[in-house]
Coordinates of N, CA and C in Angstrom, one line a residue:
Chain N
X430 N 0.6 18.4 -11.2 CA 0.7 17.1 -11.8 C -0.6 16.1 -11.4
X431 N -1.1 15.7 -12.4 CA -2.1 14.8 -11.9 C -1.9 13.6 -11.4
X432 N -2.7 13.2 -10.6 CA -2.4 11.6 -9.8 C -2.6 10.7 -10.6
X433 N -2.5 9.3 -9.8 CA -2.5 7.9 -10.5 C -4.2 7.9 -10.9
X434 N -4.7 7.5 -11.4 CA -5.8 7.4 -12.0 C -6.5 5.9 -12.4
X435 N -7.4 5.7 -11.8 CA -8.0 4.2 -11.9 C -9.4 4.0 -12.6
X436 N -9.6 3.2 -13.5 CA -11.1 3.3 -14.2 C -11.3 1.9 -14.1
X437 N -12.8 1.2 -14.1 CA -13.8 2.1 -13.5 C -13.5 2.4 -11.7
X438 N -14.1 3.0 -11.5 CA -13.8 3.3 -9.7 C -14.9 2.2 -9.1
X439 N -16.0 1.5 -9.7 CA -16.7 0.5 -9.1 C -17.3 -0.2 -10.2
X440 N -17.1 -1.6 -9.6 CA -17.7 -2.3 -11.0 C -18.4 -3.6 -10.2
X441 N -19.5 -4.1 -10.9 CA -20.0 -5.2 -10.4 C -20.1 -6.4 -11.3
X442 N -19.9 -7.5 -11.1 CA -19.6 -8.5 -12.0 C -20.4 -10.1 -11.3
X443 N -20.4 -10.8 -12.4 CA -20.9 -12.1 -12.0 C -20.0 -13.1 -11.9
X444 N -20.1 -14.1 -11.3 CA -19.4 -15.2 -11.1 C -19.2 -15.7 -12.5
X445 N -17.7 -16.4 -12.7 CA -17.3 -17.0 -14.1 C -17.1 -16.0 -15.2
X446 N -17.6 -14.3 -15.1 CA -16.8 -13.3 -16.0 C -15.9 -13.3 -15.9
X447 N -15.3 -12.1 -16.9 CA -13.8 -11.6 -16.5 C -13.9 -10.1 -16.4
X448 N -12.8 -9.5 -16.2 CA -12.8 -8.1 -16.0 C -11.7 -7.4 -16.1
X449 N -11.6 -6.3 -16.7 CA -10.4 -5.9 -16.9 C -10.4 -4.1 -16.2
X450 N -9.2 -4.0 -15.5 CA -9.1 -2.6 -14.6 C -8.1 -2.0 -15.4
X451 N -8.0 -0.6 -15.3 CA -6.9 0.2 -16.2 C -6.3 1.2 -14.9
X452 N -5.3 1.4 -15.1 CA -4.4 2.2 -14.4 C -3.5 3.3 -15.3
X453 N -3.5 4.7 -14.9 CA -2.9 5.5 -15.6 C -1.7 6.0 -14.6
X454 N -0.5 5.9 -14.7 CA 0.5 6.1 -13.6 C 0.5 7.7 -13.7
X455 N 1.4 8.2 -12.8 CA 2.0 9.8 -12.9 C 2.6 10.0 -14.1
X456 N 2.5 10.9 -14.8 CA 3.6 11.1 -16.0 C 5.0 11.3 -15.4
X457 N 5.6 10.4 -16.4 CA 7.2 10.2 -16.2 C 7.4 8.8 -15.1
X458 N 6.1 8.7 -14.5 CA 6.5 7.2 -13.7 C 6.4 6.1 -14.6
X459 N 7.5 5.1 -14.4 CA 7.6 4.1 -15.4 C 7.2 2.4 -14.7
X460 N 7.2 2.6 -13.4 CA 6.8 1.4 -12.7 C 5.3 1.6 -12.0
X461 N 4.7 0.4 -12.4 CA 3.1 0.2 -12.1 C 3.0 -1.0 -11.3
X462 N 2.5 -1.0 -10.1 CA 2.1 -1.9 -9.0 C 0.6 -2.4 -8.8
X463 N 0.2 -3.4 -8.7 CA -0.9 -3.9 -8.7 C -1.1 -4.4 -7.3
X464 N -2.3 -4.0 -6.3 CA -2.2 -4.8 -5.0 C -3.9 -5.0 -4.7
X465 N -4.3 -6.0 -4.2 CA -5.5 -6.4 -3.8 C -5.8 -6.0 -2.3
X466 N -6.8 -5.3 -2.0 CA -6.9 -5.1 -0.6 C -8.5 -5.7 0.0
X467 N -8.2 -6.7 0.8 CA -9.5 -7.2 1.4 C -9.6 -6.8 2.9
X468 N -10.8 -6.9 3.4 CA -10.8 -6.9 4.8 C -9.9 -7.9 5.7
X469 N -10.2 -9.5 5.0 CA -9.4 -10.4 5.7 C -7.9 -10.7 5.6
X470 N -7.5 -10.4 4.2 CA -6.3 -10.7 4.0 C -5.3 -9.3 3.8
X471 N -6.1 -8.2 4.2 CA -5.1 -6.8 3.9 C -4.8 -6.6 2.7
X472 N -3.9 -5.9 2.5 CA -3.0 -5.3 1.4 C -1.9 -6.3 0.6
X473 N -2.4 -7.1 -0.4 CA -1.7 -8.1 -1.4 C -1.2 -7.7 -2.4
X474 N 0.2 -8.1 -2.8 CA 0.7 -7.7 -3.8 C 0.5 -8.4 -5.1
X475 N 0.1 -7.8 -6.3 CA -0.3 -8.8 -7.7 C 0.9 -9.0 -8.5
X476 N 1.5 -8.0 -8.7 CA 2.3 -7.8 -9.7 C 2.9 -6.3 -9.9
X477 N 4.0 -6.0 -10.6 CA 4.8 -5.1 -10.6 C 5.1 -5.0 -12.3
X478 N 4.6 -4.2 -13.2 CA 5.5 -3.5 -14.2 C 6.4 -2.7 -14.4
X479 N 7.5 -2.7 -15.4 CA 8.4 -1.8 -15.4 C 8.8 -1.9 -17.2
X480 N 8.7 -0.9 -17.5 CA 9.2 -0.8 -19.1 C 8.4 -2.2 -20.0
X481 N 7.0 -2.3 -19.7 CA 6.3 -3.2 -20.3 C 6.5 -4.7 -20.1
X482 N 7.4 -4.9 -19.1 CA 7.6 -6.0 -18.6 C 7.6 -6.3 -17.1
X483 N 6.8 -7.7 -17.0 CA 6.1 -8.0 -15.5 C 7.7 -7.9 -14.7
X484 N 7.6 -7.4 -13.7 CA 9.2 -7.6 -13.0 C 9.1 -8.2 -11.7
X485 N 7.9 -8.4 -11.1 CA 7.7 -9.1 -10.1 C 6.2 -9.7 -10.1
X486 N 6.1 -10.8 -9.2 CA 4.7 -11.2 -9.5 C 4.4 -11.6 -7.9
X487 N 3.1 -11.5 -7.2 CA 2.9 -12.1 -6.2 C 2.3 -13.4 -6.3
X488 N 1.8 -14.1 -5.1 CA 1.3 -15.5 -5.0 C -0.5 -15.3 -5.4
X489 N -0.6 -15.3 -6.7 CA -2.2 -15.4 -7.0 C -2.2 -16.1 -8.1
X490 N -3.4 -16.9 -8.3 CA -3.6 -17.9 -9.3 C -3.5 -17.1 -10.6
X491 N -2.9 -18.0 -11.8 CA -3.1 -17.5 -13.4 C -4.3 -16.6 -13.8
X492 N -5.4 -16.6 -13.0 CA -6.3 -15.9 -13.4 C -6.0 -14.4 -13.3
X493 N -5.2 -14.4 -12.5 CA -4.8 -12.9 -12.5 C -3.8 -12.5 -13.6
X494 N -3.9 -11.4 -14.4 CA -2.8 -11.3 -15.2 C -2.7 -9.7 -15.4
X495 N -1.6 -9.3 -16.0 CA -1.9 -7.8 -16.5 C -0.9 -7.3 -17.3
X496 N -0.6 -6.3 -17.9 CA 0.1 -5.7 -18.8 C 0.4 -4.3 -18.8
X497 N 1.4 -3.8 -19.4 CA 1.8 -2.6 -19.3 C 2.1 -1.8 -21.1
X498 N 1.6 -0.9 -21.2 CA 1.5 -0.4 -22.6 C 3.0 0.7 -22.7
X499 N 3.4 1.1 -23.8 CA 4.4 1.9 -24.0 C 4.2 3.2 -23.3
X500 N 3.0 3.7 -22.8 CA 3.0 4.9 -22.4 C 3.0 4.8 -20.6
X501 N 3.0 3.6 -20.3 CA 3.3 3.3 -19.0 C 1.8 2.8 -18.2
X502 N 0.7 3.2 -18.8 CA -0.5 2.7 -19.0 C -0.5 1.2 -18.5
X503 N -1.2 0.6 -17.3 CA -1.4 -0.6 -17.1 C -2.7 -1.5 -17.1
X504 N -3.1 -2.7 -17.5 CA -4.3 -3.1 -17.0 C -3.9 -4.5 -16.5
X505 N -5.0 -4.6 -15.5 CA -5.1 -6.0 -15.0 C -6.3 -6.6 -15.3
X506 N -6.4 -8.2 -15.5 CA -7.5 -8.7 -16.0 C -7.5 -9.7 -15.1
X507 N -8.7 -10.2 -14.6 CA -9.2 -11.1 -13.8 C -10.4 -12.3 -14.6
X508 N -9.9 -13.4 -15.0 CA -10.7 -14.2 -15.7 C -11.6 -15.4 -14.7
X509 N -12.5 -15.8 -15.3 CA -13.2 -16.5 -14.5 C -13.5 -16.3 -12.8
X510 N -14.2 -15.1 -12.6 CA -14.4 -14.5 -11.5 C -15.0 -15.3 -10.3
X511 N -14.3 -15.3 -9.2 CA -15.1 -15.9 -8.0 C -15.3 -15.2 -7.3
X512 N -16.2 -15.0 -6.1 CA -16.8 -14.6 -5.1 C -15.6 -14.0 -4.2
X513 N -14.6 -14.5 -4.1 CA -13.6 -14.0 -3.3 C -12.6 -13.2 -3.9
X514 N -13.2 -12.7 -5.4 CA -12.1 -11.9 -5.9 C -12.6 -10.4 -5.6
X515 N -13.9 -10.3 -4.7 CA -14.6 -9.0 -4.4 C -13.3 -8.4 -3.7
X516 N -13.1 -7.1 -4.1 CA -12.2 -6.5 -3.4 C -11.8 -5.0 -4.0
X517 N -11.1 -4.4 -3.1 CA -10.3 -3.1 -3.7 C -9.1 -3.1 -4.2
X518 N -9.1 -3.3 -5.7 CA -7.8 -3.1 -6.3 C -6.9 -2.0 -6.6
X519 N -5.7 -1.7 -6.1 CA -5.1 -0.5 -6.0 C -3.9 -0.5 -7.1
X520 N -3.9 0.8 -7.7 CA -2.8 0.7 -8.6 C -1.5 1.6 -7.9
X521 N -0.4 1.4 -8.0 CA 0.5 2.0 -7.4 C 1.8 2.8 -8.3
X522 N 2.0 3.7 -8.6 CA 3.3 4.0 -9.8 C 4.1 4.6 -9.1
X523 N 5.5 4.4 -9.5 CA 6.8 5.0 -8.9 C 7.3 5.5 -10.2
X524 N 8.7 6.2 -9.7 CA 9.7 6.6 -11.2 C 10.3 5.6 -11.8
X525 N 10.9 4.7 -10.7 CA 11.5 3.5 -11.7 C 12.4 2.7 -10.6
X526 N 13.5 2.1 -11.2 CA 14.1 0.9 -10.5 C 14.4 1.2 -9.1
X527 N 15.1 2.2 -8.7 CA 15.2 2.6 -7.3 C 14.5 3.2 -6.5
X528 N 13.4 4.0 -7.0 CA 12.5 4.8 -6.4 C 11.8 3.7 -5.1
X529 N 11.6 4.3 -4.1 CA 11.0 3.7 -3.0 C 9.6 4.1 -2.8
X530 N 9.1 5.6 -3.0 CA 8.0 5.9 -3.0 C 6.9 5.6 -4.0
X531 N 5.9 4.6 -3.7 CA 4.8 4.6 -4.3 C 3.5 5.6 -4.3
X532 N 3.3 5.9 -5.4 CA 1.9 6.9 -5.4 C 0.5 5.9 -5.9
X533 N -0.4 5.8 -4.8 CA -1.7 5.2 -5.3 C -2.7 6.0 -5.6
X534 N -3.3 5.0 -6.4 CA -4.5 5.6 -7.0 C -5.6 5.3 -6.1
X535 N -6.9 5.7 -6.4 CA -8.0 5.7 -5.2 C -8.7 4.6 -5.6
X536 N -8.1 3.2 -6.3 CA -8.8 2.1 -6.4 C -10.0 1.8 -7.3
X537 N -10.1 0.5 -7.5 CA -11.4 0.3 -8.3 C -11.9 -1.0 -7.1
X538 N -13.4 -0.5 -6.9 CA -14.2 -1.5 -6.3 C -14.7 -2.6 -6.8
X539 N -14.3 -3.8 -6.9 CA -14.8 -4.8 -7.6 C -15.9 -6.0 -6.7
X540 N -17.1 -6.0 -7.2 CA -18.0 -6.7 -6.3 C -18.2 -7.6 -7.3
X541 N -18.1 -9.2 -6.8 CA -18.6 -10.3 -7.7 C -19.7 -10.9 -7.2
X542 N -20.9 -11.2 -7.7 CA -22.1 -11.9 -7.2 C -22.4 -13.0 -7.9
Chain Y
X343 N 11.4 -13.9 3.5 CA 10.4 -12.8 2.9 C 10.0 -12.1 4.2
X344 N 9.6 -10.8 4.4 CA 9.3 -10.2 5.5 C 7.9 -10.3 5.8
X345 N 7.7 -10.0 6.9 CA 6.1 -10.2 7.6 C 6.4 -8.9 8.5
X346 N 5.0 -8.5 8.5 CA 4.8 -7.1 9.3 C 3.7 -7.4 10.2
X347 N 4.1 -6.7 11.4 CA 2.5 -7.2 12.4 C 2.2 -5.6 13.0
X348 N 1.3 -5.4 12.7 CA 0.5 -4.3 13.3 C -0.2 -4.7 14.6
X349 N 0.1 -4.2 15.6 CA -0.2 -4.8 17.0 C -2.2 -4.8 17.4
X350 N -2.0 -3.5 16.9 CA -3.7 -2.7 17.3 C -4.3 -3.0 16.0
X351 N -5.4 -3.6 15.9 CA -6.6 -3.6 14.5 C -7.4 -2.1 14.8
X352 N -7.7 -1.6 15.9 CA -8.3 -0.2 16.1 C -7.8 0.3 17.4
X353 N -7.5 1.6 17.2 CA -7.2 2.5 18.4 C -7.8 3.8 18.5
X354 N -8.8 3.9 19.5 CA -9.8 4.7 19.7 C -9.2 5.8 20.7
X355 N -9.0 7.1 20.2 CA -8.4 8.0 21.1 C -9.2 9.4 21.2
X356 N -9.4 10.2 21.9 CA -9.7 11.7 21.9 C -9.0 12.7 21.6
X357 N -9.8 13.6 21.0 CA -8.9 14.7 20.3 C -8.1 15.3 21.1
X358 N -7.2 15.7 20.4 CA -6.0 16.6 21.1 C -5.2 15.3 22.1
X359 N -5.5 14.2 22.4 CA -4.6 13.5 22.8 C -3.5 13.0 22.0
X360 N -2.3 12.2 22.6 CA -1.1 11.6 22.2 C -1.8 10.1 21.3
X361 N -1.1 10.1 20.4 CA -1.3 8.5 20.2 C 0.1 7.6 19.6
X362 N -0.3 6.6 19.6 CA 1.1 5.7 19.1 C 0.6 4.3 18.3
X363 N 1.0 4.2 17.2 CA 0.5 3.4 16.4 C 1.5 1.9 16.2
X364 N 1.4 0.7 16.6 CA 2.5 0.2 16.8 C 2.6 -0.9 15.3
X365 N 4.0 -1.3 15.0 CA 4.2 -1.9 14.1 C 5.9 -2.7 14.3
X366 N 5.7 -3.9 14.4 CA 6.9 -4.9 14.3 C 6.9 -5.5 12.7
X367 N 8.3 -5.8 12.8 CA 8.6 -6.6 11.6 C 9.3 -7.9 11.8
X368 N 9.7 -8.4 10.9 CA 10.5 -9.8 11.0 C 11.9 -9.1 10.9
X369 N 12.8 -9.8 11.5 CA 14.3 -9.2 11.5 C 14.8 -9.6 10.1
X370 N 15.6 -8.9 9.8 CA 16.4 -8.9 8.6 C 17.5 -7.8 8.5
X371 N 18.5 -8.1 7.9 CA 19.8 -7.4 8.1 C 19.8 -6.0 7.6
X372 N 19.0 -5.7 6.6 CA 18.7 -4.2 6.3 C 17.5 -4.1 5.4
X373 N 16.6 -2.9 6.2 CA 15.3 -2.7 5.6 C 14.9 -1.4 5.5
X374 N 13.8 -1.3 4.8 CA 13.0 0.2 4.4 C 11.8 -0.1 5.1
X375 N 11.3 1.3 5.6 CA 10.4 1.2 6.6 C 9.3 2.3 5.8
X376 N 8.1 2.0 6.2 CA 7.2 3.2 5.4 C 5.9 2.9 6.5
X377 N 5.2 4.0 6.4 CA 3.9 4.3 7.2 C 2.9 5.1 5.9
X378 N 1.9 4.4 5.7 CA 0.9 5.2 5.0 C -0.6 5.0 5.5
X379 N -1.1 6.3 5.1 CA -2.6 6.5 5.3 C -3.5 6.2 4.5
X380 N -4.5 5.8 5.0 CA -5.7 5.5 3.7 C -6.9 6.3 4.3
X381 N -7.7 7.2 3.7 CA -8.7 7.9 4.2 C -10.2 7.2 3.2
X382 N -11.1 7.0 4.1 CA -12.1 6.4 3.2 C -12.7 6.8 1.4
X383 N -12.7 5.8 1.3 CA -12.8 5.7 -0.4 C -11.6 6.4 -1.1
X384 N -10.4 6.2 -0.5 CA -9.3 6.8 -1.0 C -8.0 5.4 -1.5
X385 N -7.0 6.1 -2.0 CA -5.9 5.0 -2.0 C -5.2 5.6 -0.8
X386 N -3.9 5.0 -0.6 CA -2.9 5.0 0.2 C -2.0 6.2 -0.2
X387 N -1.8 6.9 1.1 CA -0.8 8.4 0.9 C 0.4 8.1 1.8
X388 N 1.7 8.4 1.3 CA 2.9 8.1 2.2 C 3.0 9.1 3.1
X389 N 3.1 8.5 4.4 CA 3.1 9.5 5.5 C 4.7 9.8 5.8
X390 N 5.2 9.0 6.1 CA 6.7 9.0 6.2 C 7.5 7.6 5.9
X391 N 8.9 7.9 5.7 CA 9.6 6.7 5.2 C 11.3 6.8 6.1
X392 N 11.5 5.5 6.4 CA 13.2 5.5 6.8 C 13.5 4.8 5.7
X393 N 14.7 5.2 5.4 CA 15.9 4.3 4.3 C 16.9 4.3 5.2
X394 N 17.5 5.3 5.8 CA 19.0 5.1 6.4 C 19.3 6.6 7.4
X395 N 20.0 6.7 8.1 CA 20.1 7.6 8.8 C 19.6 7.9 10.2
X396 N 19.1 8.9 10.6 CA 18.6 9.1 12.1 C 17.1 8.1 12.4
X397 N 17.0 7.6 13.2 CA 16.2 6.9 13.6 C 14.9 7.4 13.7
X398 N 14.6 8.5 14.1 CA 13.5 9.5 13.9 C 13.1 10.2 12.9
X399 N 11.9 9.8 12.2 CA 11.6 10.5 11.1 C 10.2 11.4 11.2
X400 N 10.7 12.0 10.5 CA 9.3 12.9 10.6 C 8.4 13.4 9.5
X401 N 7.5 13.1 9.3 CA 6.4 12.8 8.2 C 5.3 14.1 8.0
X402 N 4.4 13.9 7.5 CA 3.3 15.0 7.1 C 2.5 14.9 8.2
X403 N 1.8 15.9 8.1 CA 0.5 16.0 9.0 C 0.8 15.9 10.7
X404 N 2.3 16.3 11.0 CA 2.8 16.0 12.6 C 3.0 14.8 12.9
X405 N 3.0 13.8 12.1 CA 3.3 12.4 12.4 C 4.8 11.9 12.3
X406 N 5.3 11.4 13.2 CA 6.8 10.9 13.2 C 6.7 9.5 13.9
X407 N 7.9 8.9 13.3 CA 7.9 7.4 13.5 C 9.7 7.4 14.2
X408 N 9.8 6.2 14.9 CA 11.2 5.9 15.2 C 11.5 4.1 14.9
X409 N 12.6 4.3 14.4 CA 13.1 3.1 13.8 C 13.8 2.3 15.0
X410 N 13.4 1.2 15.6 CA 14.2 0.7 16.6 C 14.9 -1.0 16.1
X411 N 16.1 -0.8 15.6 CA 16.2 -2.1 14.8 C 16.9 -3.3 16.0
X412 N 16.7 -3.1 17.1 CA 17.1 -4.0 18.2 C 15.6 -4.7 18.7
X413 N 14.6 -3.9 18.4 CA 13.2 -4.5 18.4 C 12.3 -4.6 17.6
X414 N 13.1 -4.5 16.2 CA 12.4 -4.5 15.0 C 11.1 -3.9 14.7
X415 N 11.1 -2.9 15.4 CA 9.8 -1.8 15.5 C 9.9 -0.5 14.7
X416 N 9.0 0.1 14.3 CA 8.6 1.2 13.6 C 7.5 2.0 14.1
X417 N 7.3 2.2 15.5 CA 6.1 3.0 15.6 C 5.7 4.3 15.2
X418 N 4.4 4.6 14.9 CA 4.2 5.7 14.4 C 3.4 6.6 15.8
X419 N 4.0 7.9 15.7 CA 3.1 8.7 17.1 C 2.9 10.3 16.2
X420 N 1.8 10.6 17.1 CA 1.4 12.0 16.9 C 1.2 12.7 18.5
X421 N 1.7 13.8 18.7 CA 1.4 14.3 20.0 C -0.1 15.0 20.6
X422 N -0.7 15.1 19.2 CA -2.0 15.4 19.4 C -2.9 15.5 18.4
X423 N -3.8 14.4 18.1 CA -4.5 14.1 16.9 C -5.5 14.9 16.9
X424 N -6.4 15.0 15.7 CA -7.6 15.6 15.1 C -8.6 14.8 14.7
X425 N -9.6 15.3 14.7 CA -10.7 14.6 14.2 C -10.4 14.0 12.8
X426 N -9.9 14.7 12.0 CA -9.4 14.6 10.6 C -8.2 13.2 10.4
X427 N -7.9 13.1 11.5 CA -6.6 12.0 11.5 C -7.3 10.7 11.2
X428 N -8.6 10.4 11.5 CA -9.4 9.3 11.5 C -9.2 8.7 10.1
X429 N -8.5 7.6 10.5 CA -8.3 7.1 8.9 C -7.7 5.3 9.2
X430 N -7.5 4.7 8.0 CA -6.5 3.5 8.2 C -5.0 3.9 8.1
X431 N -4.3 3.2 8.9 CA -3.0 3.4 8.7 C -2.0 2.1 8.9
X432 N -1.3 2.0 7.4 CA -0.4 0.8 7.0 C 1.0 0.9 7.4
X433 N 1.7 0.0 7.7 CA 3.3 0.0 8.2 C 3.4 -0.8 7.0
X434 N 4.5 -0.6 6.3 CA 5.2 -1.4 5.2 C 6.5 -1.5 5.1
X435 N 7.3 -2.8 5.0 CA 8.4 -3.0 5.1 C 9.0 -3.8 4.0
X436 N 10.5 -3.0 3.3 CA 10.9 -3.9 2.3 C 12.3 -4.2 2.2
X437 N 12.8 -5.2 2.0 CA 14.2 -5.6 2.1 C 15.1 -4.5 1.4
X438 N 16.4 -4.3 1.8 CA 17.2 -3.4 1.4 C 17.9 -3.7 0.3
X439 N 17.5 -4.9 -0.6 CA 18.4 -5.1 -1.6 C 17.2 -5.6 -2.8
X440 N 17.7 -5.4 -4.2 CA 16.7 -5.7 -5.1 C 16.2 -7.4 -5.4
X441 N 14.9 -7.1 -5.5 CA 14.2 -8.2 -5.6 C 13.6 -8.2 -6.7
X442 N 14.0 -8.9 -8.0 CA 13.7 -8.4 -9.5 C 13.7 -7.1 -9.8
X443 N 14.4 -6.0 -9.4 CA 14.9 -5.0 -9.9 C 14.0 -3.8 -8.9
X444 N 13.3 -4.0 -8.1 CA 12.7 -3.0 -7.3 C 12.4 -3.3 -5.9
X445 N 12.2 -2.6 -5.0 CA 11.9 -2.9 -3.8 C 10.6 -3.1 -3.3
X446 N 10.0 -4.3 -3.2 CA 8.6 -4.4 -3.2 C 8.2 -4.7 -1.6
X447 N 7.3 -3.8 -1.3 CA 6.9 -4.1 0.1 C 5.9 -4.7 0.7
X448 N 6.4 -5.0 1.7 CA 5.1 -6.3 2.4 C 4.4 -5.1 3.4
X449 N 3.0 -5.2 3.2 CA 2.0 -4.5 4.2 C 1.7 -4.9 5.2
X450 N 1.1 -4.2 6.7 CA 1.0 -5.0 7.7 C -0.7 -4.5 7.2
X451 N -1.5 -5.8 8.4 CA -2.7 -5.3 8.2 C -3.7 -4.4 8.1
X452 N -3.2 -3.4 8.7 CA -3.9 -2.0 9.1 C -4.2 -1.7 10.6
X453 N -3.9 -0.6 10.9 CA -4.7 -0.2 12.4 C -5.8 1.4 11.9
X454 N -6.8 0.9 12.5 CA -7.8 1.7 12.1 C -7.7 3.0 13.3
X455 N -7.4 4.1 13.2 CA -7.4 5.3 14.1 C -8.6 6.0 14.2
X456 N -9.3 6.1 15.5 CA -10.7 6.8 15.6 C -10.6 7.7 16.4
X457 N -10.7 8.9 16.1 CA -10.4 10.1 16.9 C -12.0 10.5 17.2
X458 N -12.1 10.7 18.8 CA -13.4 11.1 19.1 C -13.3 12.6 19.6
X459 N -14.4 13.3 19.5 CA -14.4 14.8 19.8 C -14.6 14.7 21.4

């Protein structure tokens, strides 16, 4: 069974631009969560989607948004990029509501210059 | 909300020596506990988890962890490490009740395990 895939793996953007990251969960998984990982803040929860609905949201500004499609694939968007948005963005999928085990993708390394 | 403290940011150890990575969490009535490993340029992989039952949990790659409710700790151990165990290790905790329909974990800052030959 294929694992969680994230595209692109690396991205360089300029301040003020916007970016869209994509995540394809493991087949059969309906929940997708997004995390931001930085050396200073560690791993921080962004949001979680289940059946195309945002079910939980972390403490991030409105510039960070996401969505999930009917095939469970998910995208996250960051508008008006800031230097502090440079991070590894990780996507994790799980089976559903009461599943505790998350499977992580390799991440997208975003660099904002 | 839960908070997780990984007491050591870096743990150097020689190959074949035992190692313990420490994790403490803020108190709660009931919690679920996890340890993940992250190798360079990769995502996180689940090592082991505690949901209920025996307080000693065995995971992959020879790792084990012990849940201590009174000390609110979940330390990770391995009796003999290998060079290939060099990686970042994350402890995560979630409250054992539904928040918005799922169990969103809180992660610690991570401990870098460095195994020297």
